[in-house]
Structures are given as structure tokens and as C-alpha cells.
JSON list of C-alpha atoms and ligand atoms in Angstrom, two decimals:
[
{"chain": "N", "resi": 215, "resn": "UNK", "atom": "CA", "xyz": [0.00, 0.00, 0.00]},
{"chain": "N", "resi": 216, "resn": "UNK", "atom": "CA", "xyz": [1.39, 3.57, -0.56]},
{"chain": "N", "resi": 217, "resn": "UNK", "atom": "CA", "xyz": [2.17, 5.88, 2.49]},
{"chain": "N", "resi": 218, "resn": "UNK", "atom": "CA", "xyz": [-0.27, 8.34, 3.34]},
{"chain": "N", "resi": 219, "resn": "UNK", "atom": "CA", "xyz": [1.99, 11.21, 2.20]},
{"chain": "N", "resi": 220, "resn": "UNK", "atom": "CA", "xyz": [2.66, 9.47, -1.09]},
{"chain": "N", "resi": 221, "resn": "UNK", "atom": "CA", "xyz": [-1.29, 8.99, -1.52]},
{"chain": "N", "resi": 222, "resn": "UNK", "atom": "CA", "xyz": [-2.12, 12.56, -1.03]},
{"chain": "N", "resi": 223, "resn": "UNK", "atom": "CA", "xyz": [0.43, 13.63, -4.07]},
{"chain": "N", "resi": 224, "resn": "UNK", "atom": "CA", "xyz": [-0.87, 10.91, -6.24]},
{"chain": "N", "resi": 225, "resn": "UNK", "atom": "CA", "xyz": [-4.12, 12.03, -5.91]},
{"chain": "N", "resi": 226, "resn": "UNK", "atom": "CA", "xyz": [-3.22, 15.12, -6.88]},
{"chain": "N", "resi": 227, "resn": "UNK", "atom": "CA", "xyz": [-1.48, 13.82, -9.54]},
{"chain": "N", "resi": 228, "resn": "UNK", "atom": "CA", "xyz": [-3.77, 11.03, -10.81]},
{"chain": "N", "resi": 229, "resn": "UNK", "atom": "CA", "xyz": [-6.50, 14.00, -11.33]},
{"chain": "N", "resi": 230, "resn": "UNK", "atom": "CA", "xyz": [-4.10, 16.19, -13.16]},
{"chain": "N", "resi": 231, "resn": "UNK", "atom": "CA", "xyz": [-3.91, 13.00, -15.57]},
{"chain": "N", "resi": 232, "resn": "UNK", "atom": "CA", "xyz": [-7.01, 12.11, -15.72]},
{"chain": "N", "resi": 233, "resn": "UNK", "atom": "CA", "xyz": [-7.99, 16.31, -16.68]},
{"chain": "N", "resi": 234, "resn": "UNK", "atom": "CA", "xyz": [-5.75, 16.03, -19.04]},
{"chain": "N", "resi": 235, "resn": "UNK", "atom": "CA", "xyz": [-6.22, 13.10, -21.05]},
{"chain": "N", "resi": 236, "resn": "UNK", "atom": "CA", "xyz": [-10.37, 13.51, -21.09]},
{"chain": "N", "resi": 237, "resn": "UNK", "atom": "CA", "xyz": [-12.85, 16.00, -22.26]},
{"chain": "N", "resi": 238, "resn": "UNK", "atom": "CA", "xyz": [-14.69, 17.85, -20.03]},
{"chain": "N", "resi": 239, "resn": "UNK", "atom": "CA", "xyz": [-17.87, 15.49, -19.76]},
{"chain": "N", "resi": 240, "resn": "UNK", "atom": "CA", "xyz": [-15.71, 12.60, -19.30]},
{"chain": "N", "resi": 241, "resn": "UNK", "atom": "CA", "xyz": [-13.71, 14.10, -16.63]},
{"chain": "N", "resi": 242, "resn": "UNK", "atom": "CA", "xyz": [-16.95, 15.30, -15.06]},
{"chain": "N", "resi": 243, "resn": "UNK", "atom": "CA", "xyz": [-17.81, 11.51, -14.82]},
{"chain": "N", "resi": 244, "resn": "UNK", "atom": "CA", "xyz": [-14.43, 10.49, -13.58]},
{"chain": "N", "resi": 245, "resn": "UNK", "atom": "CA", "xyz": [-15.01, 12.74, -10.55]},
{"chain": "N", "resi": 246, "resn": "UNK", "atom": "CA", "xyz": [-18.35, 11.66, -9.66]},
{"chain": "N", "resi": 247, "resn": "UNK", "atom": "CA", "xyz": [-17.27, 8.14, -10.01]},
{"chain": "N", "resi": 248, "resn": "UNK", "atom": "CA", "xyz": [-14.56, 9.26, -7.70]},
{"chain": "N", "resi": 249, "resn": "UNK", "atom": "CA", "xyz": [-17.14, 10.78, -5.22]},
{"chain": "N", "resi": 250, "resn": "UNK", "atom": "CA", "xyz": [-19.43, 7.47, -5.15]},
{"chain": "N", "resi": 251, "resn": "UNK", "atom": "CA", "xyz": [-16.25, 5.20, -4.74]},
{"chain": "N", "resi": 252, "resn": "UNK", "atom": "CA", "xyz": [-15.32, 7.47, -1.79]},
{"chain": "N", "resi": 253, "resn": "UNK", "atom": "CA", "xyz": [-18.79, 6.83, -0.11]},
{"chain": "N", "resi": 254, "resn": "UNK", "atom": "CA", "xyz": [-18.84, 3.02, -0.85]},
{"chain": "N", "resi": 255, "resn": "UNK", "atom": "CA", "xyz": [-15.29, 2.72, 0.54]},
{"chain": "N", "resi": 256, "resn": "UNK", "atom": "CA", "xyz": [-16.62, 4.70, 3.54]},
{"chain": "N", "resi": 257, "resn": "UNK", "atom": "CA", "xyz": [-19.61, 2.47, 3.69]},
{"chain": "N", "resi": 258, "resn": "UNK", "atom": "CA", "xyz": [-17.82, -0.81, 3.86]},
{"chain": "N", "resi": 259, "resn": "UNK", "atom": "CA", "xyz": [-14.92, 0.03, 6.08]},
{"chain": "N", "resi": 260, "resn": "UNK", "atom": "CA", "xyz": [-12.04, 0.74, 2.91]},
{"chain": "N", "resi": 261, "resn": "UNK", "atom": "CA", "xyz": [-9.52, 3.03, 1.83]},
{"chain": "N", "resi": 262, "resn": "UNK", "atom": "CA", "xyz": [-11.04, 5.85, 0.83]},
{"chain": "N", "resi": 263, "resn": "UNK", "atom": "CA", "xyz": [-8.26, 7.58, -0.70]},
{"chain": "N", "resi": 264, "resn": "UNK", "atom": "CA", "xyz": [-7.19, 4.08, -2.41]},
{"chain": "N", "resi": 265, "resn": "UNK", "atom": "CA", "xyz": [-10.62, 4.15, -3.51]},
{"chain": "N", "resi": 266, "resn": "UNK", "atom": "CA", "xyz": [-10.93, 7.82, -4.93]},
{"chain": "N", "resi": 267, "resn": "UNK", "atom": "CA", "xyz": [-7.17, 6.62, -6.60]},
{"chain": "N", "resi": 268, "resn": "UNK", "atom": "CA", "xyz": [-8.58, 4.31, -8.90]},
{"chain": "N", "resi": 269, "resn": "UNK", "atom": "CA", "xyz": [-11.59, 5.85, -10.04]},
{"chain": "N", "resi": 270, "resn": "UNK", "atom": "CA", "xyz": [-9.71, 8.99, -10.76]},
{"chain": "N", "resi": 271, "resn": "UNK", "atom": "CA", "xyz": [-7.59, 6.97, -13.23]},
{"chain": "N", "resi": 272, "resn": "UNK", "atom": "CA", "xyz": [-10.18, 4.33, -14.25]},
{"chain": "N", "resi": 273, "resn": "UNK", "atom": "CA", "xyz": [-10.95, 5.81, -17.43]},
{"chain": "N", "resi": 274, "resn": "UNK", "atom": "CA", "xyz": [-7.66, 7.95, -17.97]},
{"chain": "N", "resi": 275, "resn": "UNK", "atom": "CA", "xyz": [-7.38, 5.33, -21.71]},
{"chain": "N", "resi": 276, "resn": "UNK", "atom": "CA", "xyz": [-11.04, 6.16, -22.83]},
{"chain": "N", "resi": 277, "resn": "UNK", "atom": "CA", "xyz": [-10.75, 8.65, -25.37]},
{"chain": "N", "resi": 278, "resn": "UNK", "atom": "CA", "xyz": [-7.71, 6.78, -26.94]},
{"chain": "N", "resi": 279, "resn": "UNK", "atom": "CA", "xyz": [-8.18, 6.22, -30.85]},
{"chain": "N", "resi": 280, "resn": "UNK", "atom": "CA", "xyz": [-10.07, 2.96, -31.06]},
{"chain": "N", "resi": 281, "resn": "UNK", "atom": "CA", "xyz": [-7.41, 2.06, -33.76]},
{"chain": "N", "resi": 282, "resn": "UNK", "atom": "CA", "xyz": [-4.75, 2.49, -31.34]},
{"chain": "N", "resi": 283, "resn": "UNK", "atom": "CA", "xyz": [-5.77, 0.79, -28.32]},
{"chain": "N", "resi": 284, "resn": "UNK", "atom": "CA", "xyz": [-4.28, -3.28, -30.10]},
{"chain": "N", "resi": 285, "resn": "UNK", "atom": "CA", "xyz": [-1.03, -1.75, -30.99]},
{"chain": "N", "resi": 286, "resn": "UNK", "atom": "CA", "xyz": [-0.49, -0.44, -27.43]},
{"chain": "N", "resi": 287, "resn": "UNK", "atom": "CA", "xyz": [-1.87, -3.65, -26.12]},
{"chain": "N", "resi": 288, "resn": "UNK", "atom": "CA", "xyz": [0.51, -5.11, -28.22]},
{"chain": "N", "resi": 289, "resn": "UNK", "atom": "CA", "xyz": [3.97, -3.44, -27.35]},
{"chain": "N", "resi": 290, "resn": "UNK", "atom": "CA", "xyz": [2.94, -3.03, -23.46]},
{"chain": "N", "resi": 291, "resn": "UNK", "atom": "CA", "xyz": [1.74, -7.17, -23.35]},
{"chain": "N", "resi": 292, "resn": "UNK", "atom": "CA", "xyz": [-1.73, -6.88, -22.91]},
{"chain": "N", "resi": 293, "resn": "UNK", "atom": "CA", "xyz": [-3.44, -9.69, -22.92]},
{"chain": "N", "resi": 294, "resn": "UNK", "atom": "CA", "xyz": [-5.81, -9.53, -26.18]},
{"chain": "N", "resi": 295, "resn": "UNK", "atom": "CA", "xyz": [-8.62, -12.36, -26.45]},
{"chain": "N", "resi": 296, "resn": "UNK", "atom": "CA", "xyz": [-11.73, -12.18, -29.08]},
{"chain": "N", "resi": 297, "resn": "UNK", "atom": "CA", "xyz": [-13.64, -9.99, -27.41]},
{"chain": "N", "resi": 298, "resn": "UNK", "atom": "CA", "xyz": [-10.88, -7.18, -27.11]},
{"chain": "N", "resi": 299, "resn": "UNK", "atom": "CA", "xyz": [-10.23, -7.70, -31.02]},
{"chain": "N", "resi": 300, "resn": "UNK", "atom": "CA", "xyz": [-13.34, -6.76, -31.99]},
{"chain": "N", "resi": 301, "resn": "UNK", "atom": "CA", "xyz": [-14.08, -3.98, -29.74]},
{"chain": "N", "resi": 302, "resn": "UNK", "atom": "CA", "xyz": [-10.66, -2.52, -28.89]},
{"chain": "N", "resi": 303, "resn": "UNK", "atom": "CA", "xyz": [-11.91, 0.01, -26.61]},
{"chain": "N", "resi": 304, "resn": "UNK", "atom": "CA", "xyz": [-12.42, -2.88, -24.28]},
{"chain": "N", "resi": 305, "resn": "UNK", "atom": "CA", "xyz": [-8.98, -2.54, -23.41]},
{"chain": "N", "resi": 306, "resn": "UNK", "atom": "CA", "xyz": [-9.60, 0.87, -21.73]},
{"chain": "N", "resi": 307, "resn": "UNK", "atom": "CA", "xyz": [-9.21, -0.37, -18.16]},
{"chain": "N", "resi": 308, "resn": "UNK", "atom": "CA", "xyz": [-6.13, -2.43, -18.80]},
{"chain": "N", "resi": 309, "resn": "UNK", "atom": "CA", "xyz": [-3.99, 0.06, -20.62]},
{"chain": "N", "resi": 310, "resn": "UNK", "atom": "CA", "xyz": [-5.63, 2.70, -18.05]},
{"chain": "N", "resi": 311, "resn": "UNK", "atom": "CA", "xyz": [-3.76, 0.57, -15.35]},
{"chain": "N", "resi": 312, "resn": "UNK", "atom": "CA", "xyz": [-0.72, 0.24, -16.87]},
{"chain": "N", "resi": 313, "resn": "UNK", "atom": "CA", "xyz": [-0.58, 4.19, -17.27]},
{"chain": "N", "resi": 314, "resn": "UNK", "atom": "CA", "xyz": [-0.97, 4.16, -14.04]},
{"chain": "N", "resi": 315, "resn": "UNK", "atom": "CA", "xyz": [1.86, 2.35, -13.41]},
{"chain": "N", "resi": 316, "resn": "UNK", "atom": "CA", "xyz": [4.25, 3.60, -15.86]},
{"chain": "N", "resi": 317, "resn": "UNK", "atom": "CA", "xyz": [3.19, 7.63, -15.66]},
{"chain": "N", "resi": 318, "resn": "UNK", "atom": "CA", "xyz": [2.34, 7.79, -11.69]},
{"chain": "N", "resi": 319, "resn": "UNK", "atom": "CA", "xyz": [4.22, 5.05, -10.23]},
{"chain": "N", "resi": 320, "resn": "UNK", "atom": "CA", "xyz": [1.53, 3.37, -8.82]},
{"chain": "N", "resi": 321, "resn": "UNK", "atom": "CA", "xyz": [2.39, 0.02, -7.66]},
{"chain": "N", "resi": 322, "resn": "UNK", "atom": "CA", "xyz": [-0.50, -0.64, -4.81]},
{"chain": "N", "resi": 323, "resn": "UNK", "atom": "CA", "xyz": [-2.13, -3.98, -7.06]},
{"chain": "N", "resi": 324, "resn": "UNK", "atom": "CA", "xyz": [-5.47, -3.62, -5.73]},
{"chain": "N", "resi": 325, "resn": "UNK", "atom": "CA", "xyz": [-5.64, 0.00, -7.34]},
{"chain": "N", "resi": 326, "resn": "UNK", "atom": "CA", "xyz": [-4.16, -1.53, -10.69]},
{"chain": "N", "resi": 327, "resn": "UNK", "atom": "CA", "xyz": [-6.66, -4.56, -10.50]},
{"chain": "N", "resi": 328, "resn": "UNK", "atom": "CA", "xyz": [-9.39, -2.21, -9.92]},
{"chain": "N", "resi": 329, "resn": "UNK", "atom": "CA", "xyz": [-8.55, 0.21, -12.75]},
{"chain": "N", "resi": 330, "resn": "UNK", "atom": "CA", "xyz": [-7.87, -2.81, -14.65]},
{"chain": "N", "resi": 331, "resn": "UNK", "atom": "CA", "xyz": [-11.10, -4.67, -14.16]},
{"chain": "N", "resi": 332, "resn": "UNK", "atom": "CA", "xyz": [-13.84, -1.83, -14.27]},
{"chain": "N", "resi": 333, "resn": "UNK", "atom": "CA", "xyz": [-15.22, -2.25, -17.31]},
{"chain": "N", "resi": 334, "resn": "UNK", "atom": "CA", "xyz": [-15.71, -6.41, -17.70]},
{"chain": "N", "resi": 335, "resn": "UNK", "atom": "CA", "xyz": [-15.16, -7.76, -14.09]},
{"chain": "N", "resi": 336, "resn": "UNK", "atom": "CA", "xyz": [-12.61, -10.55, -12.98]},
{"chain": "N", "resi": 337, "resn": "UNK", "atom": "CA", "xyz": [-13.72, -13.44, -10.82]},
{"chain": "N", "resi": 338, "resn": "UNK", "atom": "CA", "xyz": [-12.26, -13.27, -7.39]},
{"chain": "N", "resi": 339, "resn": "UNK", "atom": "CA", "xyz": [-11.97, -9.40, -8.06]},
{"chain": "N", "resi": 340, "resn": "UNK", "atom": "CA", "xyz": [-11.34, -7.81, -4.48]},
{"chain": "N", "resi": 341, "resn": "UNK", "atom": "CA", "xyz": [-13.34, -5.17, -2.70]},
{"chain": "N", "resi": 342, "resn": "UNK", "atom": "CA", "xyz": [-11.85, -2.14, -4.02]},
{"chain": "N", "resi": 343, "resn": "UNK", "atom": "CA", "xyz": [-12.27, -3.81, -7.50]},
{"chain": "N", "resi": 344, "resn": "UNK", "atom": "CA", "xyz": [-15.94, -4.23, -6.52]},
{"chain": "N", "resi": 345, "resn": "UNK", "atom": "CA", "xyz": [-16.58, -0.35, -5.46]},
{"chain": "N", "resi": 346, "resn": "UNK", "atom": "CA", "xyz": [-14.75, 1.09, -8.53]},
{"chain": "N", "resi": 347, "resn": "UNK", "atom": "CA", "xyz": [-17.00, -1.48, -10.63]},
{"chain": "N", "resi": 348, "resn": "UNK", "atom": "CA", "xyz": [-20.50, -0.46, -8.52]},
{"chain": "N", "resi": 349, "resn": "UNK", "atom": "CA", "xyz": [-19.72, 3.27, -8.62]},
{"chain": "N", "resi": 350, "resn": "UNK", "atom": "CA", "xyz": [-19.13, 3.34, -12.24]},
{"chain": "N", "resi": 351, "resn": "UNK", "atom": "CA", "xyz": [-22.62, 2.08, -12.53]},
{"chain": "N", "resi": 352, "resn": "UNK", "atom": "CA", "xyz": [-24.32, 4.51, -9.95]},
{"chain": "N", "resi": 353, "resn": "UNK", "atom": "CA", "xyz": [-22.41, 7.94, -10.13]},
{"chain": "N", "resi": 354, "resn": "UNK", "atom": "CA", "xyz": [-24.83, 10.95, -9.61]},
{"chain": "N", "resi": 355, "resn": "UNK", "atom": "CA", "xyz": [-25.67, 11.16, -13.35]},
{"chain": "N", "resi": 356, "resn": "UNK", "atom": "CA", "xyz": [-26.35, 7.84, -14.37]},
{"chain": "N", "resi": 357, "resn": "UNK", "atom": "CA", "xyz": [-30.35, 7.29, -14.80]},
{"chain": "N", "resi": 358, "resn": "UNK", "atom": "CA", "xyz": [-31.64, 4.14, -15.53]},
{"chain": "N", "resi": 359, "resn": "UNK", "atom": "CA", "xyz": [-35.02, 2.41, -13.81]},
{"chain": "N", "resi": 360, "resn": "UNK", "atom": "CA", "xyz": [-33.41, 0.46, -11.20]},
{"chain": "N", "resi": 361, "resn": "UNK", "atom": "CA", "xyz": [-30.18, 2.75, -10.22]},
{"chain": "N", "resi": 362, "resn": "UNK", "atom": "CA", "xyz": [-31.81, 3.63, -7.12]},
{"chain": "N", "resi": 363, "resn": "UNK", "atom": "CA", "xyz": [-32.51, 0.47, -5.99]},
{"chain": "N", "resi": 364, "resn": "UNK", "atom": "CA", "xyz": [-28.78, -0.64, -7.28]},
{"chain": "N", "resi": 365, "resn": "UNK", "atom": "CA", "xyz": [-27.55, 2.75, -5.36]},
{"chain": "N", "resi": 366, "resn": "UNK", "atom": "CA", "xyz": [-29.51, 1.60, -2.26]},
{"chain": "N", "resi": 367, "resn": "UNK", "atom": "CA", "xyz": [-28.33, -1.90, -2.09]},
{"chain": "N", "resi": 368, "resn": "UNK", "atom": "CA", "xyz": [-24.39, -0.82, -3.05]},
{"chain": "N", "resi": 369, "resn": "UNK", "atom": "CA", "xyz": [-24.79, 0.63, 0.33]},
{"chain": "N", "resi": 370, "resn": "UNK", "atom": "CA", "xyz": [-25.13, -2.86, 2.18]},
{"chain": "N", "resi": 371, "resn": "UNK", "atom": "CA", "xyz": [-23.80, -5.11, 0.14]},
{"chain": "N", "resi": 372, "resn": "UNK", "atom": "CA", "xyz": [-21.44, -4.54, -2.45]},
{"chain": "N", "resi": 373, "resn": "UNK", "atom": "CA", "xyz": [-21.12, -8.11, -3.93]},
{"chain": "N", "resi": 374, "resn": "UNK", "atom": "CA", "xyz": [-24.67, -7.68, -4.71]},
{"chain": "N", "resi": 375, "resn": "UNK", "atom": "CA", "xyz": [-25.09, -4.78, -5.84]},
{"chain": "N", "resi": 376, "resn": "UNK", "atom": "CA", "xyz": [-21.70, -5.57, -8.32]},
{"chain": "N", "resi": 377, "resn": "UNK", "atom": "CA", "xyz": [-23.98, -9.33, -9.73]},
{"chain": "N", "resi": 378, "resn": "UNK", "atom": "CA", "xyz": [-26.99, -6.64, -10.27]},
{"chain": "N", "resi": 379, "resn": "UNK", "atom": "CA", "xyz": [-25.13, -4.37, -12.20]},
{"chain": "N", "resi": 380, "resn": "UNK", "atom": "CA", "xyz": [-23.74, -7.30, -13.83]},
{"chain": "N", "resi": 381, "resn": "UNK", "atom": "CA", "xyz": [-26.99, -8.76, -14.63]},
{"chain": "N", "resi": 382, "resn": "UNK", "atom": "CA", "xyz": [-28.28, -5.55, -15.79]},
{"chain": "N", "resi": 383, "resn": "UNK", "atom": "CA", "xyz": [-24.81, -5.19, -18.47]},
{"chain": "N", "resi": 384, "resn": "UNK", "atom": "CA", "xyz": [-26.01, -8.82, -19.79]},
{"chain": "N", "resi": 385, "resn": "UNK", "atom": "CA", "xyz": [-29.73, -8.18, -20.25]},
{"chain": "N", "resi": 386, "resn": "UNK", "atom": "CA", "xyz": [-29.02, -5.14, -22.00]},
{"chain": "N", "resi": 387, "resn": "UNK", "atom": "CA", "xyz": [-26.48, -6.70, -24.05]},
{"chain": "N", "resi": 388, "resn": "UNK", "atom": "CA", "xyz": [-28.84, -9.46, -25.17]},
{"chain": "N", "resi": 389, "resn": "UNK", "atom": "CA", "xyz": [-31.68, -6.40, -25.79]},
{"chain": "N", "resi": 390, "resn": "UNK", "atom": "CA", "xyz": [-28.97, -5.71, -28.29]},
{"chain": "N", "resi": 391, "resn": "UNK", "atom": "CA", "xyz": [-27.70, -8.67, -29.75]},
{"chain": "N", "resi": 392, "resn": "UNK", "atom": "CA", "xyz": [-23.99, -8.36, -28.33]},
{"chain": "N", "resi": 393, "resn": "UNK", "atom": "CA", "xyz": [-22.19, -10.82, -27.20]},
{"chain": "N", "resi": 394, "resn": "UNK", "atom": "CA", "xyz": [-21.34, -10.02, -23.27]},
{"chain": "N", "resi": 395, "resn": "UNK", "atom": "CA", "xyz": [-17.36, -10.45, -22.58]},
{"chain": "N", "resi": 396, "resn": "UNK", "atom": "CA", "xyz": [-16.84, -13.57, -20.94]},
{"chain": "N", "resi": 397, "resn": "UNK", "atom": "CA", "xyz": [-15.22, -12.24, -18.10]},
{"chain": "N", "resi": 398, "resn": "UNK", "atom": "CA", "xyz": [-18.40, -11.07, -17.49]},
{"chain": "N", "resi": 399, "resn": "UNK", "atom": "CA", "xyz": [-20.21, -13.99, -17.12]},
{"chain": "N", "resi": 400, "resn": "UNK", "atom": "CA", "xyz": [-17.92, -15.60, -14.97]},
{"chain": "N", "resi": 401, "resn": "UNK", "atom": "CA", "xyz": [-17.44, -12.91, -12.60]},
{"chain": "N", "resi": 402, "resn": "UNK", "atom": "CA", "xyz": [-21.41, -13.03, -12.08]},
{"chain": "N", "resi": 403, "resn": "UNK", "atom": "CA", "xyz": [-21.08, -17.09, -11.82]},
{"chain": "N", "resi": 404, "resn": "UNK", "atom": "CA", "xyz": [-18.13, -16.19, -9.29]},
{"chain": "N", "resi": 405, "resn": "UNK", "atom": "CA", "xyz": [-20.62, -13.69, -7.11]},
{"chain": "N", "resi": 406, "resn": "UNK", "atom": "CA", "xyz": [-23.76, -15.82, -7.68]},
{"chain": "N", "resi": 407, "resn": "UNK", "atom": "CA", "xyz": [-21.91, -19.12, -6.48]},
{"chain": "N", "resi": 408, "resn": "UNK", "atom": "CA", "xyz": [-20.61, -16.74, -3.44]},
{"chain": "N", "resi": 409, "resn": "UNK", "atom": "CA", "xyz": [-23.49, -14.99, -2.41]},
{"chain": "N", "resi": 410, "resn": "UNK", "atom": "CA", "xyz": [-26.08, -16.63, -3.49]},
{"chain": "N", "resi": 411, "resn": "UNK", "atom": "CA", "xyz": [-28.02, -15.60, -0.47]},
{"chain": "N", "resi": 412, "resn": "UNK", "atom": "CA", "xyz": [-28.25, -12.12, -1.50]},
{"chain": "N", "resi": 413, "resn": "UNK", "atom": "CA", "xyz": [-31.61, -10.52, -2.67]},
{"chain": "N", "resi": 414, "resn": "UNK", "atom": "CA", "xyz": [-31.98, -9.43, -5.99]},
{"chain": "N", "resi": 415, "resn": "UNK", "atom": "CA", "xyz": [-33.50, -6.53, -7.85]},
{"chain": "N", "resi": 416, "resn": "UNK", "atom": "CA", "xyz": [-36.79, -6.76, -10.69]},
{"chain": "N", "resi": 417, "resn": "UNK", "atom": "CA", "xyz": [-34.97, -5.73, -13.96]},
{"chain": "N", "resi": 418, "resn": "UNK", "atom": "CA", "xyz": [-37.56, -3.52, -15.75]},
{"chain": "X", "resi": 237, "resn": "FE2", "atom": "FE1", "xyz": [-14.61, 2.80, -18.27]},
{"chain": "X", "resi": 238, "resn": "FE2", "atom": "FE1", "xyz": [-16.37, 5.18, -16.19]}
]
């Protein structure tokens, strides 16, 4: 884990990156998503700087030029599958983490994995992986039908609420006729097999 002085400067500088790699509306997102992950952390007993770390730099790699995203993946050893090939902008949250890495020096691997994971999900993905992945999902300006039953339930139980949003990604996908990543749908076998106590939410 970094040392709290260390954290305080790489906050700073992880939102100087992230300003100056988006556009305004993304940025605007980035720091809502930043606010949320700060009150989930809070809510669960985490790091809430750790927290507001990751989903300052979660989508630092999101306006990169969908045509540049495989050769990048390529020279920095990205792991590539189907999936990523034909929608390279997949690879966001993995290239986001290695910028991370190799512009801020950030070496704390729950922040990577969570920066990393955002957008698909990894089975076994740890708690701040979970609250980066939830708040994404539930910032302020996110309006769907059930985000205020999602936002509710994030409160109390975040492996939940993470298999709702998850559920919610694949129904809409199928409304669609994508394919869902299949990360995707093992990290929701991964939370349903773990928690398969938990209540769920009516999709509408
Ligand atoms: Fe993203
Ligand atoms: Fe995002």
C-alpha cells in the first residue's frame, strides 16, 4: 500500500492526468465516479483515498483512438482475447492501469486490479475492485429504472449490488444482440456461487 503522504500527491497527480487526457464530460464523470467510490469505501470500512485513486484513473485510456488501443496492447503485453479484437476500446481499463503504473508510479495492485477490471469484471476481483466497478454504474448522473434500488443496495452489500449491475450489463447486451465479454459472465457465476443468499432486484 502507498504511504499516506505518497497517496495525497498521487491524488493530486492522478486527477491532473485524468484532466488532461479527457474532455470535459468525461472528466466530469471520472469525478463523480470518484465521489461514489469514496462513499462506498466509507460504507464498507475501505480506503477511501485508495478508492478515490482508482476511479480517478479508471478511465484515464477512454478517449484513446479505437485504432490504437491493439497496438499499445501489443507493445505493453496486454493480454488480447476475441472480445478485445473486436471492440478494442475494451482494453480501456487495462492500458488505463498500466498508465498508471508507468506515468504515476503506482504500484498498490489492488488499485491496478481495480482500474484494470472496471469495465468487464474478474472473478475473485477484491473489494476495491468491486466499489470502482459499482460506482461506475451509480455515479450521480447515471439514470436508468433500477439505479436507485442498485444505489440503495451498493450501500449494504457490495457483492450484490456488483452481480446486479452485472446482470443488468447482460440483459441489455442481449436487448442488443452483443455478445457479453466472458469475463463477465464468470465474474457473475463467481458472485452468484458466493453470495447466493443475497436478494436481488426486478430488472424492468
Ligand atoms: Fe470505463
Ligand atoms: Fe467510467
Amino acid at each position: 500500500m502507498e504511504d499516506r503522504a505518497n497517496i495525497h500527491t498521487l491524488l493530486e497527480d492522478a486527477d491532473a492526468f485524468a484532466r488532461s487526457r479527457l474532455s470535459e464530460k468525461r472528466y466530469g464523470h471520472t469525478l463523480r465516479v470518484a465521489r461514489t467510490a469514496e462513499e462506498l469505501a466509507r460504507a464498507h470500512g475501505l480506503d477511501e483515498d485508495r478508492a478515490r485513486l482508482a476511479a480517478l484513473l479508471h478511465d484515464a485510456a477512454r478517449e484513446t483512438g479505437p485504432e490504437e488501443f491493439l497496438g499499445i496492447a501489443e507493445e505493453w503485453e496486454i493480454p488480447v482475447g476475441e472480445s478485445e479484437r473486436e471492440s478494442p476500446k475494451l482494453l480501456h481499463g487495462p492500458v488505463a492501469a498500466e498508465l498508471a503504473e508507468r506515468e504515476l508510479g503506482i504500484k498498490d495492485e489492488e488499485v491496478l486490479e481495480a482500474i484494470r477490471t472496471h469495465t468487464t469484471g474478474r472473478p475473485g476481483m477484491g473489494p476495491l475492485a468491486l466499489v470502482l466497478y459499482v460506482a461506475d454504474k451509480i455515479e450521480p448522473a447515471r439514470d436508468y429504472p433500477s439505479v436507485g434500488r442498485l444505489r440503495e443496495l451498493a450501500r449494504k452489500d457490495l457483492h450484490g449490488a456488483a452481480a446486479e449491475a452485472l446482470r443488468r450489463a447482460i440483459a441489455h447486451n442481449e436487448e442488443r444482440g452483443r455478445d457479453t465479454h466472458p469475463a463477465s459472465l464468470k465474474t457473475l457465476d463467481w458472485l452468484e456461487a458466493d453470495h447466493t443468499a443475497q436478494p436481488r432486484i426486478e430488472q424492468k
